[in-house]
Structure formats: C-alpha cells, structure tokens
Short mmCIF file of C-alpha atoms in Angstrom, two decimals:
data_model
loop_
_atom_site.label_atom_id
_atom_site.label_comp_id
_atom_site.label_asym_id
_atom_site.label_seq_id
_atom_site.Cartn_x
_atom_site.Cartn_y
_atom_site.Cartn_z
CA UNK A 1 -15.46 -45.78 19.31
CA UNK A 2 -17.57 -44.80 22.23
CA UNK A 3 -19.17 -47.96 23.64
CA UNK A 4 -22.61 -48.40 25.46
CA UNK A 5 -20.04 -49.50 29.06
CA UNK A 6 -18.90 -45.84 28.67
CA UNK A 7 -22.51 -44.81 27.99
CA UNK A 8 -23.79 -46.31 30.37
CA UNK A 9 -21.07 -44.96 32.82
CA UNK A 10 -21.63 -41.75 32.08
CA UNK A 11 -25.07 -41.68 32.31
CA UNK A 12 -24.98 -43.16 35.86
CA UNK A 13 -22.44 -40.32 37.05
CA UNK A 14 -24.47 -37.60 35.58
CA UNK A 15 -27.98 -38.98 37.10
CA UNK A 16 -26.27 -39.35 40.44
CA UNK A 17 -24.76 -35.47 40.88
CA UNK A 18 -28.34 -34.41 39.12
CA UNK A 19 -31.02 -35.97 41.14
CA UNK A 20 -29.03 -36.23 44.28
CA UNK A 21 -29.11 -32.17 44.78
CA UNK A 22 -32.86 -32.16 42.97
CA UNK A 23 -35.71 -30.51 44.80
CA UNK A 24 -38.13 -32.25 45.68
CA UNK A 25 -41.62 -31.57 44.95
CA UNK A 26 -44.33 -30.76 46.63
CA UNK A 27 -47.53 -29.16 46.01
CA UNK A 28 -48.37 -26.18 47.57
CA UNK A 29 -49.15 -25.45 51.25
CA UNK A 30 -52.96 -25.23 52.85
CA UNK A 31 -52.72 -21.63 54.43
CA UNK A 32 -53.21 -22.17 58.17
CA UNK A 33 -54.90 -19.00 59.27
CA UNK A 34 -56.70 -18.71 56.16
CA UNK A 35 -59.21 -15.65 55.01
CA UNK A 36 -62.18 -16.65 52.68
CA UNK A 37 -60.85 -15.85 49.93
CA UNK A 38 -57.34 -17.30 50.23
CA UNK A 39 -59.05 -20.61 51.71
CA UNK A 40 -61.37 -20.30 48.55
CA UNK A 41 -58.14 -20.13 46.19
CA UNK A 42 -56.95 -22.95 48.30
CA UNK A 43 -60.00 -24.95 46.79
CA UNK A 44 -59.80 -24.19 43.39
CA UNK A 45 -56.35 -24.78 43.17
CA UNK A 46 -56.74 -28.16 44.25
CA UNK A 47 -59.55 -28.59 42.44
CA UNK A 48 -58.22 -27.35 39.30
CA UNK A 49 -55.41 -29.87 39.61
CA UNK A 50 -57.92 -32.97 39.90
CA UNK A 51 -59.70 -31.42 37.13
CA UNK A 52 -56.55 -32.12 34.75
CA UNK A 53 -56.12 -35.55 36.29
CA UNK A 54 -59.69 -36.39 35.12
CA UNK A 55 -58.82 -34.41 31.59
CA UNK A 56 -55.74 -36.68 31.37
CA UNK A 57 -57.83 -39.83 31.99
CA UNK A 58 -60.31 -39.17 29.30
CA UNK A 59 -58.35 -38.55 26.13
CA UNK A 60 -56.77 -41.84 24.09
CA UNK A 61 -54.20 -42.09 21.50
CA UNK A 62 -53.10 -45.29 19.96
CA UNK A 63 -55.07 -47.33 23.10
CA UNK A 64 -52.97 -45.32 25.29
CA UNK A 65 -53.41 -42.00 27.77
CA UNK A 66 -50.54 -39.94 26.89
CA UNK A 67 -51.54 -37.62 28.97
CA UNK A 68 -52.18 -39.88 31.90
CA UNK A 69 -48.71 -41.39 31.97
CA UNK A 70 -46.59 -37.92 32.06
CA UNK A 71 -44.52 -37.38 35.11
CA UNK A 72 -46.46 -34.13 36.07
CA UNK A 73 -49.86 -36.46 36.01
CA UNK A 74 -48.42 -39.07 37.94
CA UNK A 75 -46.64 -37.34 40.76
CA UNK A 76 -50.05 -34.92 40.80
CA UNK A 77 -52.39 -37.85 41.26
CA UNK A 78 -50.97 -39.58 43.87
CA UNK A 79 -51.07 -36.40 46.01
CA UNK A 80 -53.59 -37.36 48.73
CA UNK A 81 -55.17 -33.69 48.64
CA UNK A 82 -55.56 -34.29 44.91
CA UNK A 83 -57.01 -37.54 45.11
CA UNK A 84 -59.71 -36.75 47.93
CA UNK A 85 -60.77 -33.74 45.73
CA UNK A 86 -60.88 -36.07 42.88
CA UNK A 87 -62.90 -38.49 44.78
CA UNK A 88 -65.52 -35.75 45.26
CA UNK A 89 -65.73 -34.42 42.21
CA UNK A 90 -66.26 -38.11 40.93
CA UNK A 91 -68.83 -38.74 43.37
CA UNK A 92 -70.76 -35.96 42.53
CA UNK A 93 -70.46 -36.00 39.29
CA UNK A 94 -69.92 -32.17 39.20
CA UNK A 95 -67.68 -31.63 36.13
CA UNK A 96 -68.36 -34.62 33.65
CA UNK A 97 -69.35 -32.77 30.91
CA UNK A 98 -66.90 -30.12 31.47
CA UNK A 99 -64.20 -32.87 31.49
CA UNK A 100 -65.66 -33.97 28.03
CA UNK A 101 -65.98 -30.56 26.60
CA UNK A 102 -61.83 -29.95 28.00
CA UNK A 103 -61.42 -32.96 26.49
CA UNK A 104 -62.72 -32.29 23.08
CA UNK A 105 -60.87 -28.62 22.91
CA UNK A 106 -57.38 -30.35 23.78
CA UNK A 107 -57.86 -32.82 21.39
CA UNK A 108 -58.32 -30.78 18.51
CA UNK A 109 -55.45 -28.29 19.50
CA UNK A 110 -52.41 -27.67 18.18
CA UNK A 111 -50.59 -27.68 21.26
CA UNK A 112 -51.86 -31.27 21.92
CA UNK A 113 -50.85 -32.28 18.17
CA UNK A 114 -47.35 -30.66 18.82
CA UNK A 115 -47.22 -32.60 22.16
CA UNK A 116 -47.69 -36.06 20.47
CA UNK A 117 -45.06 -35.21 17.41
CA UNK A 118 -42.53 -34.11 20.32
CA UNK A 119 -43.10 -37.33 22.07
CA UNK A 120 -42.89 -39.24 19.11
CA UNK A 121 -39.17 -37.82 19.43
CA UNK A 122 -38.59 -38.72 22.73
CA UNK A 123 -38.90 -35.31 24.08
CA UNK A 124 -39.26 -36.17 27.42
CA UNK A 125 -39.30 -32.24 28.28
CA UNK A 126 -42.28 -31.54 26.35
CA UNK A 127 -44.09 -32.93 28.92
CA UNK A 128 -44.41 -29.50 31.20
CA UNK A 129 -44.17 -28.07 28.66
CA UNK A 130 -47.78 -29.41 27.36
CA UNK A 131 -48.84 -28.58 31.14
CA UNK A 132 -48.10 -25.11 31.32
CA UNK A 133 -49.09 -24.13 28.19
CA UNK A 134 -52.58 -26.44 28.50
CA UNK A 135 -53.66 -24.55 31.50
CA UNK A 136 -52.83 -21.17 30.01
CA UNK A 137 -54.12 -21.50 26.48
CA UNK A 138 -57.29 -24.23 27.29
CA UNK A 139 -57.95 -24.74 31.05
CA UNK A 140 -57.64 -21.10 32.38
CA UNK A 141 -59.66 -19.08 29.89
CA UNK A 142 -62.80 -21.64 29.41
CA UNK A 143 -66.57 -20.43 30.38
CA UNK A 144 -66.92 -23.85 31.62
CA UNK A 145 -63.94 -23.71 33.91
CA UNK A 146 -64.97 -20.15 35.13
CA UNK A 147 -68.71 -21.37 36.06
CA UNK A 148 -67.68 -24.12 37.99
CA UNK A 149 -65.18 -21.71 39.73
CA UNK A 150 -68.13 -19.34 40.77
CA UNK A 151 -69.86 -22.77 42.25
CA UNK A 152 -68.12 -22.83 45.21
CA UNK A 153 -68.82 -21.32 48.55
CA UNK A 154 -66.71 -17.66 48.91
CA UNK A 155 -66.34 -17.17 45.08
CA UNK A 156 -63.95 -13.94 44.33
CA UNK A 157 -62.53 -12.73 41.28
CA UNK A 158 -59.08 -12.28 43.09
CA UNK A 159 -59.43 -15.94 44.64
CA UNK A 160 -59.73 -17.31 41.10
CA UNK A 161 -56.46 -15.50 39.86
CA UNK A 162 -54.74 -16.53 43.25
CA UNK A 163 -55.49 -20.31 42.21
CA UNK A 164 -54.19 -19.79 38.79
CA UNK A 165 -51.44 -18.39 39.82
CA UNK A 166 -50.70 -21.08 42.45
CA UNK A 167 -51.27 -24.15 39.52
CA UNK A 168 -48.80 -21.99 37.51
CA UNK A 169 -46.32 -21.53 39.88
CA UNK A 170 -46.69 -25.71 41.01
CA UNK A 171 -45.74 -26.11 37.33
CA UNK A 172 -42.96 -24.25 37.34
CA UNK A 173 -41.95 -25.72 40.53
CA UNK A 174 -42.31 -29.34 39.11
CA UNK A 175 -40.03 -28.75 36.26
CA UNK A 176 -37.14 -26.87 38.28
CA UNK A 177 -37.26 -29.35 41.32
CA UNK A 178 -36.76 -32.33 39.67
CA UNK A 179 -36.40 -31.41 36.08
CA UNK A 180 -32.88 -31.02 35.20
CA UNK A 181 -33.01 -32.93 32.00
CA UNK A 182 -31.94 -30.25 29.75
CA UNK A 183 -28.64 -29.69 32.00
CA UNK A 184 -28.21 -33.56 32.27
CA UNK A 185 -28.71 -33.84 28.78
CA UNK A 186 -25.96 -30.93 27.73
CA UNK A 187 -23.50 -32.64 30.15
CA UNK A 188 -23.93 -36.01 28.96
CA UNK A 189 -23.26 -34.74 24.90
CA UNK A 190 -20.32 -32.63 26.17
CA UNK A 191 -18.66 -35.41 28.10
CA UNK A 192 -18.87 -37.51 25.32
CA UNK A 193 -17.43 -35.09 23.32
CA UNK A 194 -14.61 -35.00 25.77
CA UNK A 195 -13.98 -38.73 25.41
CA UNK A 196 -13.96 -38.22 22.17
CA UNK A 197 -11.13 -35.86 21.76
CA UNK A 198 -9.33 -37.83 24.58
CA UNK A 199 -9.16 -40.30 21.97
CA UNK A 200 -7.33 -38.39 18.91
CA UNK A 201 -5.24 -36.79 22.03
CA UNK A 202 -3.78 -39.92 22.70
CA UNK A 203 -3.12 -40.98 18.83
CA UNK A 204 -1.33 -37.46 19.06
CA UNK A 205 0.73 -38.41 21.63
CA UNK A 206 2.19 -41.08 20.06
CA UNK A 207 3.20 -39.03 16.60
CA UNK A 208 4.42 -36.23 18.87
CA UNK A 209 6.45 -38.71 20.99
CA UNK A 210 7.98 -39.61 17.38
CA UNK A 211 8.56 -36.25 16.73
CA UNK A 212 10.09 -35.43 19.61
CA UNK A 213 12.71 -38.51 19.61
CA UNK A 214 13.63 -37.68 16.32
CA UNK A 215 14.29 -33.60 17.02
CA UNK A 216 16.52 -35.39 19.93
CA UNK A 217 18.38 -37.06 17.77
CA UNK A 218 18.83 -34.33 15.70
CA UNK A 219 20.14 -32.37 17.97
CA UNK A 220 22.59 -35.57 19.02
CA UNK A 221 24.14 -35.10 15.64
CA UNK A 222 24.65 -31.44 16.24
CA UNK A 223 26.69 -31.68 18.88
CA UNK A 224 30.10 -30.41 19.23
CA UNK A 225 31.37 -33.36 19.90
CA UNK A 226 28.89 -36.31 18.76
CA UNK A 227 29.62 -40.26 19.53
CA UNK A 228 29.62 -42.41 16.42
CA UNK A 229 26.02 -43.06 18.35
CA UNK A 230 24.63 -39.79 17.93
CA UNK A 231 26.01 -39.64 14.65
CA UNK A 232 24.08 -42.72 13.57
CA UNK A 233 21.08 -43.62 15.57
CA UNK A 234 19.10 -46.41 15.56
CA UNK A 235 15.94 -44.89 13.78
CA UNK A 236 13.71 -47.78 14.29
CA UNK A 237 11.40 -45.91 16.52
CA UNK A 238 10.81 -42.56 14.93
CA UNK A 239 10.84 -44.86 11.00
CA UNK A 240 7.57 -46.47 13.09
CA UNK A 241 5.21 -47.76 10.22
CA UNK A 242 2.28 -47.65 12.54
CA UNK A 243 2.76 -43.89 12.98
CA UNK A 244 3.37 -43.67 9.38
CA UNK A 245 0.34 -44.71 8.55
CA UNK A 246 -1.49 -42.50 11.60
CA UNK A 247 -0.26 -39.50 10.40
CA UNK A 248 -1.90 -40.24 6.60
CA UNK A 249 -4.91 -40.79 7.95
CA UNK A 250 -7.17 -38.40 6.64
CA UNK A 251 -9.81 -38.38 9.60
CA UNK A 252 -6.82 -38.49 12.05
CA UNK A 253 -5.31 -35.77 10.13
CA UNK A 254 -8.20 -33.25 9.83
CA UNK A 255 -9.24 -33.80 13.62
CA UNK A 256 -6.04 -32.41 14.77
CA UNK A 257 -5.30 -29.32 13.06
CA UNK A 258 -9.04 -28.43 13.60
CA UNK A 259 -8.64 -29.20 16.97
CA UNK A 260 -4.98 -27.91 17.21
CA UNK A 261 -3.86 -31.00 18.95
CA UNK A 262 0.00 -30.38 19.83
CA UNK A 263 1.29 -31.74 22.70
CA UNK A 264 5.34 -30.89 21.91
CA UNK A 265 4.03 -27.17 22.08
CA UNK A 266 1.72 -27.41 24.99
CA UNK A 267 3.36 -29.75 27.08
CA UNK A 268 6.85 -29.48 27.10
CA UNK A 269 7.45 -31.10 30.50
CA UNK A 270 4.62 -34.12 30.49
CA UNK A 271 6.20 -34.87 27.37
CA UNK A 272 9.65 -35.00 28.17
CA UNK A 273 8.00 -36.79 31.08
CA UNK A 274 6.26 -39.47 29.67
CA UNK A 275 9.17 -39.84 26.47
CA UNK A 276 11.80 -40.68 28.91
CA UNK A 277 9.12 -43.76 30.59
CA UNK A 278 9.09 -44.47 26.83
CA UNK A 279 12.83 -45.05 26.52
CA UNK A 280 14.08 -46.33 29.65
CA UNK A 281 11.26 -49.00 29.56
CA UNK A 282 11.60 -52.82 28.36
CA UNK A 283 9.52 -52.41 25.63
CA UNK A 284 11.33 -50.20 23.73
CA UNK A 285 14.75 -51.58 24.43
CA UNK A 286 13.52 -55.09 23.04
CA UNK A 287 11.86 -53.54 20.16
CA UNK A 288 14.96 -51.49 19.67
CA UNK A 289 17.46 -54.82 19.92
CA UNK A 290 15.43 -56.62 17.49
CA UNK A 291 16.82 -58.24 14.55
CA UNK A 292 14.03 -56.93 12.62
CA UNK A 293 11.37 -55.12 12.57
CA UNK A 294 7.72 -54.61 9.96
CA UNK A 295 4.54 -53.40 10.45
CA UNK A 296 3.16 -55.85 12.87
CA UNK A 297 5.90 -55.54 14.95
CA UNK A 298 5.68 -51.21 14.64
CA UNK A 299 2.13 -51.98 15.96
CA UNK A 300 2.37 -53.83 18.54
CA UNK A 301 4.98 -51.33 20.07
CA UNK A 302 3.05 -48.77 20.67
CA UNK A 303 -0.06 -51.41 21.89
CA UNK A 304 2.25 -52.35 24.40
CA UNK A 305 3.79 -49.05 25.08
CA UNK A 306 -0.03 -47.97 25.87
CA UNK A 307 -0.74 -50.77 28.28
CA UNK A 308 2.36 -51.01 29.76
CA UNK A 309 3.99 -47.74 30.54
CA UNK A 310 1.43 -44.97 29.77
CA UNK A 311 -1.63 -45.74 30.89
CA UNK A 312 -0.06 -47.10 33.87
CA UNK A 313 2.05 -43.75 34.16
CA UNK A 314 0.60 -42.12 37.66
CA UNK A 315 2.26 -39.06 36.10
CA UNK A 316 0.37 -38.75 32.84
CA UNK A 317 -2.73 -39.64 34.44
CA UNK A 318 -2.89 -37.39 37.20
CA UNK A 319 -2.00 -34.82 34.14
CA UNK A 320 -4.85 -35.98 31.88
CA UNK A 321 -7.34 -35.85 35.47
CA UNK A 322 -6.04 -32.02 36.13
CA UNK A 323 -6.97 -31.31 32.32
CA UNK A 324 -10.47 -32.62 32.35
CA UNK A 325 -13.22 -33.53 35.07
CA UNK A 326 -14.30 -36.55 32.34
CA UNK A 327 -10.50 -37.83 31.32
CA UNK A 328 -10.67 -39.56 34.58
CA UNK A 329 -12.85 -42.06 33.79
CA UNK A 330 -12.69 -42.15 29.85
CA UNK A 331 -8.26 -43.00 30.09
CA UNK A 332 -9.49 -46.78 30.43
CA UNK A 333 -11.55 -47.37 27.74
CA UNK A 334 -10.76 -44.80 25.26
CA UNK A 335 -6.92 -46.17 26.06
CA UNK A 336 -8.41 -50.10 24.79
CA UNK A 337 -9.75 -48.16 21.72
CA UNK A 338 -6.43 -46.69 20.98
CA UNK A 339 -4.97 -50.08 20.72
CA UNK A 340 -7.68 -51.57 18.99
CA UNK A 341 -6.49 -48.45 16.14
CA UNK A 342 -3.08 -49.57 16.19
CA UNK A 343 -3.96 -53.40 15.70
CA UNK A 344 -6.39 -51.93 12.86
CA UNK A 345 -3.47 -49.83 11.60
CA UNK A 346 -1.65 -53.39 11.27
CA UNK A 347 -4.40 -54.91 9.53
CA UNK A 348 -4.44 -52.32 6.77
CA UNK A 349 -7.90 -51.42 7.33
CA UNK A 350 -8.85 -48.02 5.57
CA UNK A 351 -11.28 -47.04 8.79
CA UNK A 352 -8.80 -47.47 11.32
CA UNK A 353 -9.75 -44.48 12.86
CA UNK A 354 -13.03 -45.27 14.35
CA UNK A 355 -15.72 -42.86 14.06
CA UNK A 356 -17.33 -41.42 17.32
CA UNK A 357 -20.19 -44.04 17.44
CA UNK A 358 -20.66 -46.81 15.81
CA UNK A 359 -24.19 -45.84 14.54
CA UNK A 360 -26.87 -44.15 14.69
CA UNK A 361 -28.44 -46.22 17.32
CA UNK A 362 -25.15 -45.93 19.74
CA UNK A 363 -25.54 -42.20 19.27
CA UNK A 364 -29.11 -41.89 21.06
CA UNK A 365 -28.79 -44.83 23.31
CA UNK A 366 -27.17 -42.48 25.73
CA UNK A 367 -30.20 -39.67 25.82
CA UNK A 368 -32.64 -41.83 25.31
CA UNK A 369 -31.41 -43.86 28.81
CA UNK A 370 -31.44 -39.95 30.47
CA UNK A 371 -35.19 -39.44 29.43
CA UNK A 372 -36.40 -42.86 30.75
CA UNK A 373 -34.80 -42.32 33.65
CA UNK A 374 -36.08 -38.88 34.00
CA UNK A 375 -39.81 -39.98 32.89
CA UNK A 376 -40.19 -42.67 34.91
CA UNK A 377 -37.88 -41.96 38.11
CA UNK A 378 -41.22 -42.00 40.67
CA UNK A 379 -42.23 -45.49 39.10
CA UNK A 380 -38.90 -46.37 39.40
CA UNK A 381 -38.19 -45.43 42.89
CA UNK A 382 -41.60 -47.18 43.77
CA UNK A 383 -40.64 -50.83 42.54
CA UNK A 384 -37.26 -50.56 44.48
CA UNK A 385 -38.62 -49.23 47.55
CA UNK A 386 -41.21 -52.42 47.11
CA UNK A 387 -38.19 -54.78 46.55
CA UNK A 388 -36.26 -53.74 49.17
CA UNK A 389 -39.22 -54.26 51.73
CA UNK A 390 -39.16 -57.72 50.45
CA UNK A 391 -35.65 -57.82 50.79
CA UNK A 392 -33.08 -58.86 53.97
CA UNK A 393 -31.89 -55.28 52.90
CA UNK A 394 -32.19 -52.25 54.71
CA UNK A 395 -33.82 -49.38 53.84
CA UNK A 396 -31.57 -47.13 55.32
CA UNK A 397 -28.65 -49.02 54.29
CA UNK A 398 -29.66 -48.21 50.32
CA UNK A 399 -26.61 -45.98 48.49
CA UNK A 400 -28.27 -43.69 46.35
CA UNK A 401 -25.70 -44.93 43.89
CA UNK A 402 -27.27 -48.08 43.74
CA UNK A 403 -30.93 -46.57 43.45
CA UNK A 404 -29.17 -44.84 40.56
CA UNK A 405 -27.68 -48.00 39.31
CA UNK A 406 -31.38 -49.57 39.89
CA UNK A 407 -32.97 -47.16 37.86
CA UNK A 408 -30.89 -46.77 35.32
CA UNK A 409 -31.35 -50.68 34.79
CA UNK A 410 -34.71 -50.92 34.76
CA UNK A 411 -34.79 -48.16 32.03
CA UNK A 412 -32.18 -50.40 29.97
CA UNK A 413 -34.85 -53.46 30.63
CA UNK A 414 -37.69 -52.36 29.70
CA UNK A 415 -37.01 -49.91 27.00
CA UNK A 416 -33.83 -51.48 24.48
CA UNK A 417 -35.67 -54.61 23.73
CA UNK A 418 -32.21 -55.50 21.78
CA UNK A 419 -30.40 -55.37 24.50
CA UNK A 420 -30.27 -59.01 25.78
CA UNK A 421 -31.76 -59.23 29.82
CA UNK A 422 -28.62 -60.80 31.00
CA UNK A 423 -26.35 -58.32 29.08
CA UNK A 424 -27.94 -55.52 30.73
CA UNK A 425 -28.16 -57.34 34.21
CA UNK A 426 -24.45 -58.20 34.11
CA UNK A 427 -23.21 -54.19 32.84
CA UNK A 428 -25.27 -52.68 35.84
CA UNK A 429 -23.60 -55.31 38.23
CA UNK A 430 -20.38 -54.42 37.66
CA UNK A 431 -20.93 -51.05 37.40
CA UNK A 432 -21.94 -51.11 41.15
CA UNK A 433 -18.84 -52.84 42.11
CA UNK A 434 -16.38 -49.80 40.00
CA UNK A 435 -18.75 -46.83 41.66
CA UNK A 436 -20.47 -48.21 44.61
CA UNK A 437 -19.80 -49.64 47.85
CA UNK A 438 -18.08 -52.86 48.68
CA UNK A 439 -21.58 -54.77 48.85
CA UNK A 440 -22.89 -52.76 45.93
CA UNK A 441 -22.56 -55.88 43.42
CA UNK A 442 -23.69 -57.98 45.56
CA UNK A 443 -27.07 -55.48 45.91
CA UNK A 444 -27.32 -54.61 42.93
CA UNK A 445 -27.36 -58.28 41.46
CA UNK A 446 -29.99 -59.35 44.25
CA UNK A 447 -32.63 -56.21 43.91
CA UNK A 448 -32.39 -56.43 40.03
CA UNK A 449 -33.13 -60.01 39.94
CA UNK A 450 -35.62 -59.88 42.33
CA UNK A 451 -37.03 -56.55 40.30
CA UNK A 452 -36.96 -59.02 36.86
CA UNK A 453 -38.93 -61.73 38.28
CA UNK A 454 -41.65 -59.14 39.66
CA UNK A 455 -41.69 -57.33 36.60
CA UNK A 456 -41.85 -60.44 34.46
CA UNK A 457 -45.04 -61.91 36.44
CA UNK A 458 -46.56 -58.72 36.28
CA UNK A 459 -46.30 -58.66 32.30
CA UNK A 460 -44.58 -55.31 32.52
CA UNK A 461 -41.37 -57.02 31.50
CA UNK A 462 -41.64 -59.18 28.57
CA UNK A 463 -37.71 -59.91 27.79
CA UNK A 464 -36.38 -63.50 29.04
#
C-alpha cells in the first residue's frame, strides 16, 4: 500500500530539513599562540589521525577495505593537514610496523568482528561507532602507540592526553555534525506510519459517512411531522455493498478499534462538512436516480466520490494538513490506494485491504536509501560539484533540493540493481518538478544524465 514514489518522497523531504541545518565538519583548530606542549598535542593529534588512515588502508575483507571506505575515513583523509602528516610518516617510514602490529590487534578483535556483522546489516551508524570505540579500546592504550608518541620533539604526559582527548572529541564532533541518521531514520518509520493510518482513516470516513446518513434519516422519520420522504427514504446509499463488505473486513476491522478510528465522535463539524459535499454533489444524485444499483455500481460511488468531491474538498484537506505535518503530502497517493480498495472490494478479492508494504523488500527500500545517502553524501556531493563544472549550470544557481534530489538518485543507481536506470531517472525527474524550482526538471534530468554517462565510463555504474 505504500509505494517506492511515496518512499522516495519522503525520503527526499526528510534528507532536505536534515542535512540542510547539519554541521559541518571540521577538524580541529592549530592553536595560534601555541605553548610546547599544546603545539606538541597539536602533532599527535594529527598524527594520530593519519595513523588510522594508514590502519584503515592495511586491513582487507572480502578484496575490500571496510575500513577505508567509512565516512569518518574518507572525510579524515582528504583533510590537507592529515594528508601532509601522512605523507611524512610514509616517507619516513616511521610507523610501518606499528601500522601492521594495529593492524593485526583490530583484526582479531571483537569490536572489528561486531563492526563487519553490523555492516552486513546495513548499519550505516556503526561506522563511528567502530571509530570511537577503536581508538579507546586498541589505538589509545598500545605500547607501540605510546613510544612513537614519546618520539617527537616536546613529549609530555599531559600533551599525549590533550591529543586523545582532541581525536575523541573530533569523533564525537563527526557524528553530531553531520550524523543525524538515527533522527532521519525515526522520522522516516514514523511518517510512514502516518501514511499508513491516513489510509484506514479514509476507509473510516466512508463507513462513518454511512453511518451518519443513516442516523439522519432516522431522525427524518422521527419527526413530528415527517413527509412521506422522510418516512421512506431512498436507502441506496447507506444499503452500500462496498461498505458492506469494508466493514467485514477483518484487517479493516481490527485496525480501527485498535486505533479508535471514529470520525462521527471526533469530528462532528468536518463531517457534517464533508457529508453535505457528499449529497449535494452529482455523483450521488445520479447514483441515487439510478434504476438500479449492485456491487460494481456501490463501488464505483465511493471511487468517484473520492476523486471527485473529497479529495478535491479544500475543506477536508486543509483539515487533514492541520491534523498531521505528513497528511499533506500522503492525501494524493494514499487517496489512489483507497480507490484501488474499493475497485478490489468489487472484485471480491479477500486482501482488499492492502497490507502496509507490499514486501519485505518495499519495507527496507526506504532506510536503506537514508543510509546510502548518509554513507556516501561527500562522494556524492563531489560527482555533482564535478558535473556541474562541466555543466552551462551555475554553481550558485544549484537548489539544495536538487543536490538532494541528485543524491538521493545516485544512491537509487548504484545500489537497487532491480530498479531499472530509466525508472529511477524518470521518478527523480519528476520529483524535482513537484518539490523544486520551475527549472528543477529540467536540472535534474540534465546533471543525472550527464552523472550516468560519467559513472558508466568510469565502471562505477554498471546498469544500462
């Protein structure tokens, strides 16, 4: 019931409000009035950081680095403080067999062995995890580290906690400026959730507008003085079929009294609201003036009842937007999937009700898009920066939007290989028109395509 263009959606919004007010990182300040020992700390800590770049280098898993492609390795490497220290230490050759004997101890850990089962799981947030605890447990505490610490000029025992203290607190620092993946993770399940619901609310609505036709009819007979009208209605529409066969639907049934879905007793006034639309429109009087009526004909009432007068209703929706930040954007689509219930209803299939994803692979396309995002943003952010330069396109013309868009794409490319190229090239495009600017599409379409044939020369990209 909830479809990878909502997915994707979703996604898209979340990334944008989470890495637009992210941090960003840097490493930490060179002290500019600096005593021996806190120029000496200065050292070491940058020192200590190219010594994990050269760690993550040297162990293999699978023919791969693991540790050499995380985020915190990445962004740490291509720091130009790190790199000239790295470039010495290379050079001179001063820590090879340190390197190997860090190596060896990480390896055979079981903080490395948790690492790989964690990844395994697509736990992108393992990754500083690893970090932090790598440099506590392994790099911090080893004789080798602590000799080579006490090689350089100014050596203090203080000076060597101060640089400890400064690779912790970069770690930290890392995984609060940009790392938000948690949050964006929680947000993403509970929206979904929320489109969800939306879509049993709005089955609701349609056996409480029943209900509440048929108490008003009721109470037409009551009166003191009923017309041979009140006395005998035309019951067609609360003797719906379709709603009949709603209410005995046992996953339709059990989600709303858990849920204690009741819009008569909530929402007295909407639903008076959105019942008279109901009756005063064309759709109900020709369904009402019809010779006859049977279960295709119940269905299609309240299909066209949906499309026609309440999701069109600037009433009910600005209602539905007031009760939830997500209804917004789910009314559209989780309104098609209502239909699609009521043309299943008329079909007589037993699953009408459509269960929140369609399977299991639906159900973690959505986190699984977050985390490449999240792992690879830098990379990411690099290729469209390269595009762009290549590009008739502005730099300073570029919507972070569509660097959103962008990235969220390239995730979708390179990591679904199901996911045919051109299905994924044509979502993202039209994404950009619904959430960008008015040239977004046309952006979007260009950069990607121009990103794809890159990619696909390069041999990153191997989808056609």
């Amino acid at each position: 019931m909830i479809n990878r263009v909502l997915i994707r959606i979703k996604v898209i919004q979340i990334l944008y409000s989470c890495l637009l007010v992210g941090q960003k990182f840097t490493l930490e300040e060179q002290p500019s009035e600096a005593s021996k020992e806190r120029g000496y700390a200065y050292r070491l800590y940058i020192d200590l950081l190219a010594l994990a770049v050269m760690l993550s280098r040297q162990i293999e898993y699978k023919k791969s680095k693991p540790l050499q492609n995380t985020r915190f390795m990445r962004t740490v490497a291509d720091e130009d403080r790190v790199r000239r220290a790295l470039a010495v230490l290379v050079s001179e050759r001063a820590v090879d067999q340190l390197v190997l004997e860090l190596a060896d101890k990480v390896k055979e850990s079981g903080l490395y062995k948790g690492y790989l089962k964690d990844m395994e799981h697509g736990d992108a947030a393992a990754e500083d995890t690893f970090w932090r605890e790598c440099f506590r447990q392994i790099i911090f505490p080893d004789a080798g580290v602590a000799e080579y610490a006490e090689s350089i000029d100014s050596y203090s025992m203080k000076g060597m906690e101060r640089a400890q203290e400064m690779v912790a607190d970069t770690l930290t620092g890392f995984a609060t400026s940009q790392d938000s993946l948690p949050d964006a993770l929680k947000t993403l399940a509970g929206s979904l959730d929320e489109a969800h619901d939306l879509y049993f609310r709005m089955l609701a609505l349609a056996v409480d507008l029943t209900y509440r036709q048929e108490r008003r009819l009721e109470e037409g007979r009551r009166k003191k003085l009923p017309t041979p009208e009140d006395l005998n209605p035309n019951m067609r529409f609360v003797e719906n079929r379709a709603i009949a066969a709603l209410q005995e639907n046992e996953t339709f049934a059990k989600y709303v009294e858990k849920h204690k879905i009741d819009w008569n007793g909530d929402n007295a006034m909407v639903m008076d609201m959105i019942l008279k639309a109901v009756v005063n429109s064309d759709v109900y009087r020709e369904y009402m003036e019809a010779p006859e009526s049977d279960m295709k004909r119940d269905a299609e009432l309240w299909r066209d009842l949906f499309r026609k007068v309440i999701l069109c209703n600037r009433d009910f929706l600005e209602y539905l937007e007031d009760k939830s930040v997500f209804w917004n954007d789910d009314v559209e689509i989780m309104g098609t999937f209502v239909m699609k219930t009521f043309r299943r209803i008329e079909e007589g299939a037993p699953d009408a009700v459509t269960p929140k994803f369609k399977d299991d692979e639906d159900r973690d396309f959505g986190p699984q898009l977050l985390r490449y995002v999240y792992g690879n943003r830098e990379r990411y952010e690099e290729w469209i920066a390269r595009a762009v330069e290549n590009s008739e396109w502005k730099a300073d013309r570029l919507a972070f939007m569509d660097v959103v868009v962008i990235m969220t794409a390239l995730a979708e490319m390179l990591n679904f290989p199901k996911i045919p190229l051109n299905v994924t090239l044509n979502e993202y495009i039209e994404i950009a028109k619904s959430y960008g600017s008015a040239k977004s599409g046309q952006f979007v379409n260009g950069l990607l395509a121009s990103l794809i044939k890159t990619l696909q020369e390069d041999r990153v990209l191997l989808k056609k």
